[in-house]
PDB file of C-alpha atoms in Angstrom:
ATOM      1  CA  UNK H   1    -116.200  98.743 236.454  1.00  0.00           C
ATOM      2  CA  UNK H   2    -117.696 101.995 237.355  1.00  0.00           C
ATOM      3  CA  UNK H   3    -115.553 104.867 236.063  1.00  0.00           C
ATOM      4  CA  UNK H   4    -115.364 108.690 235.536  1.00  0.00           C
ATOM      5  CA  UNK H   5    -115.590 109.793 231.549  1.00  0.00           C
ATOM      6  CA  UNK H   6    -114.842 112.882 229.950  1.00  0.00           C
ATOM      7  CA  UNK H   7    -116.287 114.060 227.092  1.00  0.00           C
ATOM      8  CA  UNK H   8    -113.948 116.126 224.990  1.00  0.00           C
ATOM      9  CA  UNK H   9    -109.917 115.141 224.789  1.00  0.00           C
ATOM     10  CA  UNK H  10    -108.980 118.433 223.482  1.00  0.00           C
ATOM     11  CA  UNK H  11    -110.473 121.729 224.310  1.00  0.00           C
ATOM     12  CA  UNK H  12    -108.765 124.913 222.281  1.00  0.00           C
ATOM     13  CA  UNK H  13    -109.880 128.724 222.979  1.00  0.00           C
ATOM     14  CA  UNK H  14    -108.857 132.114 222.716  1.00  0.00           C
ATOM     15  CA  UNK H  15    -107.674 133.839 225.219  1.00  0.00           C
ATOM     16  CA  UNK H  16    -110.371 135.809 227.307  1.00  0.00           C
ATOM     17  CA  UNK H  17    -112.981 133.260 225.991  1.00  0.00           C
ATOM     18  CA  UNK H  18    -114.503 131.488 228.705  1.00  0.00           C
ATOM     19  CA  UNK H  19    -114.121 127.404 228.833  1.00  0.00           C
ATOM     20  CA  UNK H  20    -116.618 124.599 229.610  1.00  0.00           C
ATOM     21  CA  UNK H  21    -114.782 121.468 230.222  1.00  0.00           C
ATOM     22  CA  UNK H  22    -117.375 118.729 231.339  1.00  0.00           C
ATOM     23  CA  UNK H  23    -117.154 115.121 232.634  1.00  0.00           C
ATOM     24  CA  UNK H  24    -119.712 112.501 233.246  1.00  0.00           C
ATOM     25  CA  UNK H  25    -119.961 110.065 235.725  1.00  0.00           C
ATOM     26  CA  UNK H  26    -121.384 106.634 236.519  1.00  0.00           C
ATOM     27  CA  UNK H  27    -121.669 106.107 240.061  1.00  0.00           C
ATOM     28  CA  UNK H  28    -124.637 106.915 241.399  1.00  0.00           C
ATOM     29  CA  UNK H  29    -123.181 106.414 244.991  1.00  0.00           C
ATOM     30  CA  UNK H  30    -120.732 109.423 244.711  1.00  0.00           C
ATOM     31  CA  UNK H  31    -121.281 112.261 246.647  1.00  0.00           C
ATOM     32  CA  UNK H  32    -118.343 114.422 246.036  1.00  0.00           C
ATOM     33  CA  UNK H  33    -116.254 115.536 243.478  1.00  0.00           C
ATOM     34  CA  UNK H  34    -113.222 117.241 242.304  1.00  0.00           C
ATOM     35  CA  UNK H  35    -112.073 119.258 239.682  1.00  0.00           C
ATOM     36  CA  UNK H  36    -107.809 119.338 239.311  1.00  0.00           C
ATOM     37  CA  UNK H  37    -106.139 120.757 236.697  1.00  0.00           C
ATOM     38  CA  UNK H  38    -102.520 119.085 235.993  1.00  0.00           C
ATOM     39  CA  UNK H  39     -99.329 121.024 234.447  1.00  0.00           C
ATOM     40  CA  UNK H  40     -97.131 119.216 232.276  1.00  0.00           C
ATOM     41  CA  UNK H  41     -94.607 116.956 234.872  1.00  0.00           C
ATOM     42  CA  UNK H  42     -96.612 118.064 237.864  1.00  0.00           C
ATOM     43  CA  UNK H  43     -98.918 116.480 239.879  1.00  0.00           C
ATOM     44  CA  UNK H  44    -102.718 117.124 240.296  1.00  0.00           C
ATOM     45  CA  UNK H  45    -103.561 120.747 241.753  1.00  0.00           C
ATOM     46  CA  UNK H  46    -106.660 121.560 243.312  1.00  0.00           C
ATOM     47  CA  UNK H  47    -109.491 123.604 241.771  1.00  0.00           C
ATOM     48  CA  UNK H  48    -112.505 123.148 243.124  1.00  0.00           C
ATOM     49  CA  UNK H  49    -115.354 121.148 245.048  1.00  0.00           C
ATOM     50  CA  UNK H  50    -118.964 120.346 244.984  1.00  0.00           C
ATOM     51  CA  UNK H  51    -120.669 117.962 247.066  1.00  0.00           C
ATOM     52  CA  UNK H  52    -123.689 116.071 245.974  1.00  0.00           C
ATOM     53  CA  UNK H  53    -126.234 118.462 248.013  1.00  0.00           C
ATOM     54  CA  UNK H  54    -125.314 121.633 245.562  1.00  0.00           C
ATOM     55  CA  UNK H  55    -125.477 121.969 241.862  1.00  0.00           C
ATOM     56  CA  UNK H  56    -123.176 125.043 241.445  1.00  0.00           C
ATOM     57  CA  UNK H  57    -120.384 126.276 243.390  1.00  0.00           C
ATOM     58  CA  UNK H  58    -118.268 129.168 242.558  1.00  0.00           C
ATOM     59  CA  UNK H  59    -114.801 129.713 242.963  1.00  0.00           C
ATOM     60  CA  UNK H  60    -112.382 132.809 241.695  1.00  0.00           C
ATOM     61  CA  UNK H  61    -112.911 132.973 237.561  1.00  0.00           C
ATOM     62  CA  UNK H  62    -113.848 129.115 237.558  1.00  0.00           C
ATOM     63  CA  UNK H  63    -117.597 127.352 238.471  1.00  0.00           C
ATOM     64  CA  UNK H  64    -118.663 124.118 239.070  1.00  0.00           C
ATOM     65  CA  UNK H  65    -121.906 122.552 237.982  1.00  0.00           C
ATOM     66  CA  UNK H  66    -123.352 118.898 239.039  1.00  0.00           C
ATOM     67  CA  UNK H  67    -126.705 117.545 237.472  1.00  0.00           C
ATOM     68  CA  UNK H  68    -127.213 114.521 239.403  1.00  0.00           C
ATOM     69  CA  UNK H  69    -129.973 113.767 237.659  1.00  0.00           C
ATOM     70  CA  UNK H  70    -127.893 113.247 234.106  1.00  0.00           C
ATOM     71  CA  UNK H  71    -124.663 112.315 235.999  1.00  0.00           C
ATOM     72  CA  UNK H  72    -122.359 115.067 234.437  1.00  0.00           C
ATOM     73  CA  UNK H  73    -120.438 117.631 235.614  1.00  0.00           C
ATOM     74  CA  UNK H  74    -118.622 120.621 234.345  1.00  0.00           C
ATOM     75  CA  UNK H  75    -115.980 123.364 234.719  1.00  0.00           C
ATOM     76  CA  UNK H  76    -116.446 126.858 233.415  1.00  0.00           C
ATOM     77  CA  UNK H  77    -113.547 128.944 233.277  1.00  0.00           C
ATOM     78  CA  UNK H  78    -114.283 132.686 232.982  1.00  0.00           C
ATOM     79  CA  UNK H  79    -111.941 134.843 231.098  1.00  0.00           C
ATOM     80  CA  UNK H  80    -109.414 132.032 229.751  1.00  0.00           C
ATOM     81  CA  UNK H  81    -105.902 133.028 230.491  1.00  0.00           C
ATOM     82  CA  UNK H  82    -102.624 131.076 228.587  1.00  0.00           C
ATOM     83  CA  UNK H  83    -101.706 130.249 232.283  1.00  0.00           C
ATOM     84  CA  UNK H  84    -104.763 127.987 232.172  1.00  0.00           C
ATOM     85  CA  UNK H  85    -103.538 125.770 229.533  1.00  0.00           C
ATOM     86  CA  UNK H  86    -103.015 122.422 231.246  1.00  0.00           C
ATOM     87  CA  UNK H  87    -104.756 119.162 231.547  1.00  0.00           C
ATOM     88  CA  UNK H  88    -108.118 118.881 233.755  1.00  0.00           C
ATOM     89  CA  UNK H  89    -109.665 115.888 235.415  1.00  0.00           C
ATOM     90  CA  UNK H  90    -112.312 115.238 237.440  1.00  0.00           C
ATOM     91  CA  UNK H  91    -112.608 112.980 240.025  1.00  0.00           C
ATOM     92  CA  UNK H  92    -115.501 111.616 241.969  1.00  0.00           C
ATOM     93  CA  UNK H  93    -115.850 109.976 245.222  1.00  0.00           C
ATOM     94  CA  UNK H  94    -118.237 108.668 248.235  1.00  0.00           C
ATOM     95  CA  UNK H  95    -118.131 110.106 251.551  1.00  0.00           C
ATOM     96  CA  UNK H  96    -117.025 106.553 253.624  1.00  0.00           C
ATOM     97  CA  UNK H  97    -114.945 106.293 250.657  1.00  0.00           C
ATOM     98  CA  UNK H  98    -112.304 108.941 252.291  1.00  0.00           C
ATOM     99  CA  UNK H  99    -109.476 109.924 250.023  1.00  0.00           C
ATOM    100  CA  UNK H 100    -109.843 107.217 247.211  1.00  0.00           C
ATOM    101  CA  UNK H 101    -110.750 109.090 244.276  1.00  0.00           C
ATOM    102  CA  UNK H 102    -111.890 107.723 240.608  1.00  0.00           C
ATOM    103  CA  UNK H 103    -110.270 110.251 237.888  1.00  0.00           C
ATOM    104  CA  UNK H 104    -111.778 110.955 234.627  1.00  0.00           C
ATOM    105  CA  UNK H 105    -110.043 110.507 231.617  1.00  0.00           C
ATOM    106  CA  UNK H 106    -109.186 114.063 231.536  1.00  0.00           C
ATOM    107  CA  UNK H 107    -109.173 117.300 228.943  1.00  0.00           C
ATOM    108  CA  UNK H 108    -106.383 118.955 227.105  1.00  0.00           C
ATOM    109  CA  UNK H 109    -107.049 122.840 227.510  1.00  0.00           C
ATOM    110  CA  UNK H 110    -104.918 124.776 225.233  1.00  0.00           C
ATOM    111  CA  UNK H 111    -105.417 128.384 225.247  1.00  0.00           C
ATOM    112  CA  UNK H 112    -104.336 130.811 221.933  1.00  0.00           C
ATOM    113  CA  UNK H 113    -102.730 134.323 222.610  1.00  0.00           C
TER     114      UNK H 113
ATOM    115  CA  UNK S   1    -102.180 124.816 251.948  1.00  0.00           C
ATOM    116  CA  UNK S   2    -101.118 121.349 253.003  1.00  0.00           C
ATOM    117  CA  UNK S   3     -97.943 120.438 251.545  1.00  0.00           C
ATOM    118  CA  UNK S   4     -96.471 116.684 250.001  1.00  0.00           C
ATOM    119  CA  UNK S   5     -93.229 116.322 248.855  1.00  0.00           C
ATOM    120  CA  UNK S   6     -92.620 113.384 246.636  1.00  0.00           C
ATOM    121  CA  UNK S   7     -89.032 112.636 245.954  1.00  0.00           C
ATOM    122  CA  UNK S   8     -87.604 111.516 243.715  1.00  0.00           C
ATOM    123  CA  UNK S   9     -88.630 113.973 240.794  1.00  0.00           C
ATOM    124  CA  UNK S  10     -87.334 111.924 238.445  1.00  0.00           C
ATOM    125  CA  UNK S  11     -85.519 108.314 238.420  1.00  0.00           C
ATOM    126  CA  UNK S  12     -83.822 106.542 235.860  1.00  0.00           C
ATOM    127  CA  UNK S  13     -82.569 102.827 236.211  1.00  0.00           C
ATOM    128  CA  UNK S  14     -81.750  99.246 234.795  1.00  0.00           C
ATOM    129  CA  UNK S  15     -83.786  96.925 234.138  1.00  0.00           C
ATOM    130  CA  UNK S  16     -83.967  94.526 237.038  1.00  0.00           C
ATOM    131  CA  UNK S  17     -83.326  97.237 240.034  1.00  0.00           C
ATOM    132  CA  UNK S  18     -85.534  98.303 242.590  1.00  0.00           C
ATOM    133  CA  UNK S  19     -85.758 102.024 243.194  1.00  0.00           C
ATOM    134  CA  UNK S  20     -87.709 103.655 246.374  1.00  0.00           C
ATOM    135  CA  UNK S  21     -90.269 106.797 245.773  1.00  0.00           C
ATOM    136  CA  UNK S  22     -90.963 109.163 249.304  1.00  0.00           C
ATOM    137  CA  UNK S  23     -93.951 110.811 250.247  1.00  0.00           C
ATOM    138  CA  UNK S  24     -93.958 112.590 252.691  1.00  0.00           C
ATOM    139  CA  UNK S  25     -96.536 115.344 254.482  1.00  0.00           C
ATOM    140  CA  UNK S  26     -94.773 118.285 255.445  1.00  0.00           C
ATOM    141  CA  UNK S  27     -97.716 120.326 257.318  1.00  0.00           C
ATOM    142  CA  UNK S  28     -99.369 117.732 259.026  1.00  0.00           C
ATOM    143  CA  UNK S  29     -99.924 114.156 259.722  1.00  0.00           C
ATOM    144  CA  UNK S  30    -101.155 111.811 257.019  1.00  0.00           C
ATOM    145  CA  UNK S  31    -103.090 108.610 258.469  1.00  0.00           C
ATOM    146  CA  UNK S  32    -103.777 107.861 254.728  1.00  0.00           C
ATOM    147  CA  UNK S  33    -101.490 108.062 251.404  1.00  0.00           C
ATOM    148  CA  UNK S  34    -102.185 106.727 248.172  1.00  0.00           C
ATOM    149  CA  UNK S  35    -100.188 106.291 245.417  1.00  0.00           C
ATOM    150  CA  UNK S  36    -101.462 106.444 241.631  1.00  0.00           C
ATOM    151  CA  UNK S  37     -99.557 105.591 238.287  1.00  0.00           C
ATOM    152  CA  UNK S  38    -100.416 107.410 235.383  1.00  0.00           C
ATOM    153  CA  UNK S  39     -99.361 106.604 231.893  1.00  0.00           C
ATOM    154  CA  UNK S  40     -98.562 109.517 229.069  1.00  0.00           C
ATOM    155  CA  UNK S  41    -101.770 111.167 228.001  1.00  0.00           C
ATOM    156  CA  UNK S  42    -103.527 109.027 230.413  1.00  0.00           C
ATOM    157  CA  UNK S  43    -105.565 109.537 233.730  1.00  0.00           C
ATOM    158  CA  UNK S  44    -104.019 108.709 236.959  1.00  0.00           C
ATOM    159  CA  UNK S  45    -104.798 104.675 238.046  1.00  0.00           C
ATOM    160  CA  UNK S  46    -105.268 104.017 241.487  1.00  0.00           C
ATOM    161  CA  UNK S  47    -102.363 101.568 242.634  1.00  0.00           C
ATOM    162  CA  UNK S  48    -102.969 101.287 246.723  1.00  0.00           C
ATOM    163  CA  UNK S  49    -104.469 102.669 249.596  1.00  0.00           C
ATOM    164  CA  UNK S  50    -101.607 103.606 252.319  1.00  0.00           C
ATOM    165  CA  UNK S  51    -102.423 103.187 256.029  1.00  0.00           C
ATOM    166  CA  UNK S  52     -99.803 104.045 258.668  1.00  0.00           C
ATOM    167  CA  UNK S  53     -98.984 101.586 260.657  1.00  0.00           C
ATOM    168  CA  UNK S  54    -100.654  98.770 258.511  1.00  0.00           C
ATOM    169  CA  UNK S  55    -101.087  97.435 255.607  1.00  0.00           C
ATOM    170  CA  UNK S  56    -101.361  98.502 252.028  1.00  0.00           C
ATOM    171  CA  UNK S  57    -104.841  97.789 250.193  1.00  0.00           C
ATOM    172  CA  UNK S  58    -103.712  97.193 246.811  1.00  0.00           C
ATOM    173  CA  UNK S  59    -106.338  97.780 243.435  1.00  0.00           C
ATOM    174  CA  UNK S  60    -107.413  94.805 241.345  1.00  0.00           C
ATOM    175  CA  UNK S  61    -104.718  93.656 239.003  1.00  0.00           C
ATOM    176  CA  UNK S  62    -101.859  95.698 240.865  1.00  0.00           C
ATOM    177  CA  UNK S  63     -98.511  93.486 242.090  1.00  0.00           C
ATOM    178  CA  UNK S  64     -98.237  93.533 245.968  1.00  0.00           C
ATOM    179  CA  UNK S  65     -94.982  92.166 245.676  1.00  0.00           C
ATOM    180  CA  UNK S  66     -93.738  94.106 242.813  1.00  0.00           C
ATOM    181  CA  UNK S  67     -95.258  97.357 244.106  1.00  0.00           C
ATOM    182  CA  UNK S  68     -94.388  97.381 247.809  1.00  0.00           C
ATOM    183  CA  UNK S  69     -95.714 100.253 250.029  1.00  0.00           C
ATOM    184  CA  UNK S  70     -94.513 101.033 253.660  1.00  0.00           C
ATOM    185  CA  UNK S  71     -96.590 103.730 255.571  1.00  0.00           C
ATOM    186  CA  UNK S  72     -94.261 103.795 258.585  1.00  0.00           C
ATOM    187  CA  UNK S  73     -95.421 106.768 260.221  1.00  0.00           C
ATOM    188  CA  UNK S  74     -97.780 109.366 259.821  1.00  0.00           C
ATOM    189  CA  UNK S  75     -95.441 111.649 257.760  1.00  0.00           C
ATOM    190  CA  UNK S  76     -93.940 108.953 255.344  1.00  0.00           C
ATOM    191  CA  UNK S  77     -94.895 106.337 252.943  1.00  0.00           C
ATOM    192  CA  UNK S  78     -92.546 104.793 250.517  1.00  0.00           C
ATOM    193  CA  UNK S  79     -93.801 103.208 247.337  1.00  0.00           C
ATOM    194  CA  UNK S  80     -90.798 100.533 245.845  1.00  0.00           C
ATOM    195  CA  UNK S  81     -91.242  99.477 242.562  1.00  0.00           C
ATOM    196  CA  UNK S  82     -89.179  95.954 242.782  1.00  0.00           C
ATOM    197  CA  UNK S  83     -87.600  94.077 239.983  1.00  0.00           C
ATOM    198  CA  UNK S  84     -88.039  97.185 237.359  1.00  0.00           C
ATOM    199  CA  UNK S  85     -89.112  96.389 233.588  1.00  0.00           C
ATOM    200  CA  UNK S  86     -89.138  99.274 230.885  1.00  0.00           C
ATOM    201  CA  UNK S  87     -93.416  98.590 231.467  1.00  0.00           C
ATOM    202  CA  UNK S  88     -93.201 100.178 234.474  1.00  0.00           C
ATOM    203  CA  UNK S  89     -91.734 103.493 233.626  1.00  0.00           C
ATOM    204  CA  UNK S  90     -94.587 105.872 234.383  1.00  0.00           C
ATOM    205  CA  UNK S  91     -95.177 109.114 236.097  1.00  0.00           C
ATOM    206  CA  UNK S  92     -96.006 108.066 239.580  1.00  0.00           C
ATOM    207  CA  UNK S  93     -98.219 110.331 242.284  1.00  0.00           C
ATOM    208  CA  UNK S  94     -98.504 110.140 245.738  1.00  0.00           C
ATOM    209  CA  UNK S  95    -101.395 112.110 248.195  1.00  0.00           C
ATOM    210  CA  UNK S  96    -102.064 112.295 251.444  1.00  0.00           C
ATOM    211  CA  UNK S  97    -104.883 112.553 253.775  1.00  0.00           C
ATOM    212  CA  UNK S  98    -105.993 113.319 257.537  1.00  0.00           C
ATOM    213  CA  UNK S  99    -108.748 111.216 257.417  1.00  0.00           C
ATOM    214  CA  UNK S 100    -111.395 113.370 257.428  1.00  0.00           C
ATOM    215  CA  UNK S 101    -114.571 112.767 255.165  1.00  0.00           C
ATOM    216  CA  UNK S 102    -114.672 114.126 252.208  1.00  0.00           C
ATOM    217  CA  UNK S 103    -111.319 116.482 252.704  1.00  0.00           C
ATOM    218  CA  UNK S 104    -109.567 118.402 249.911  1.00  0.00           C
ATOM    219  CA  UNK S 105    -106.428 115.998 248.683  1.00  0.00           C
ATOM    220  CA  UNK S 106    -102.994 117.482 248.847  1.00  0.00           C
ATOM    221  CA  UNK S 107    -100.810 115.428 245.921  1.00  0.00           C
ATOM    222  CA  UNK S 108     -96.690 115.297 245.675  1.00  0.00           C
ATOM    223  CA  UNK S 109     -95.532 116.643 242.306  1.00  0.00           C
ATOM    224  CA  UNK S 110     -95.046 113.185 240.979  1.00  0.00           C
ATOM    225  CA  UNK S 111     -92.021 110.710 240.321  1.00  0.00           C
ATOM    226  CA  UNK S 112     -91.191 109.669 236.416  1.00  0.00           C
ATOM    227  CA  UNK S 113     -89.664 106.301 236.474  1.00  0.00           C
ATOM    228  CA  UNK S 114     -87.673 105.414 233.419  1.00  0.00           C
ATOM    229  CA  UNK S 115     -86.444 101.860 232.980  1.00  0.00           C
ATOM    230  CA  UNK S 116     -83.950 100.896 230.433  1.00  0.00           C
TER     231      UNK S 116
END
């Protein structure tokens, strides 16, 4: 079936450096997606959107790009902090598709004092 | 922001017993839950679709009658894993919606289900 990949498992930086986590994606059909990043023993928290009309949204230190045209999607993270260390996933879905989302396989961001 | 609780945090039991997972929107009502498994250093897996007052919509290759879901209101949705086997300790997530298109997800902070 369809699914959401990621392309890196493991992502290590140094604190301050910005981060590029990116994802791609194989439905053509999605419209929306999701970026979450995911503390050890917590559940997914919310990061940021882009719908399938934009190609770059910006949020506070963290961006989100879509190239529809490759499928792929990424998350910059400006100014990496240790606090950011955590796993990130992405997660596409359609808009009659309400709530259901696909994940990605997701990325291991550890940041180095 | 919206809040879910998810309760329990954390559940440990025999082999062979049932145990019952709550979500629950705190903040506002929730037409639609779902609940999602995920495995260590794995993705979350779609398990079921959660739709008050009916019934669940379960993904391909997921037990209806092992994993039974009860959305009986608009704040609640249980998810009980029946019947436990060590296979289905996981770390299990619930979220909730309003039902609006395309609307930011709220999730619970997740249940880890040990069997022994």
């Amino acid at each position: 079936g369809e699914s959401v990949g990621l392309h890196l498992p493991t992502l290590s930086v140094q604190e301050g450096d910005n981060s590029i986590i990116n994802c791609a994606y194989s439905n053509s059909a999605s419209d929306y997606f999701i970026w979450y990043k995911q503390e050890s023993g917590k559940g997914p928290q919310f990061i940021i959107d882009i719908r399938s009309n934009m190609d770059k949204r910006q949020g506070q230190r963290v961006t989100v790009l879509l190239n529809k045209t490759v499928k792929h999607l990424s998350l910059q993270i400006a100014a990496t902090q240790p606090g950011d260390s955590a796993v990130y996933f992405c997660a596409e879905t359609y808009s009659s598709n309400t709530g259901k989302l696909i994940f990605g396989q997701g990325t291991t961001l550890q940041v180095k004092p | 922001g919206a809040v879910v609780s998810q309760h329990p945090s954390w559940v440990i039991c025999k082999s062979g017993t049932s145990v019952k997972i709550e979500c629950r929107s705190l903040d506002f009502q929730a037409t639609t839950m779902f609940w999602y498994r995920q495995f260590p250093k794995q993705s979350l897996m779609l398990m079921a679709t959660s739709n008050e007052g009916s019934k669940a919509t379960y993904e391909q290759g997921v037990e209806k009658d092992k994993f039974l879901i009860n959305h009986a209101s608009l704040t609640l949705s249980t998810l009980t894993v029946t019947s436990a086997h060590p296979e289905d300790s996981s770390f299990y997530i619930c979220s909730a919606s309003t039902g609006l298109t395309n609307e930011k997800l709220f999730f619970g902070s997740g249940t880890q289900l040990s069997v022994l």
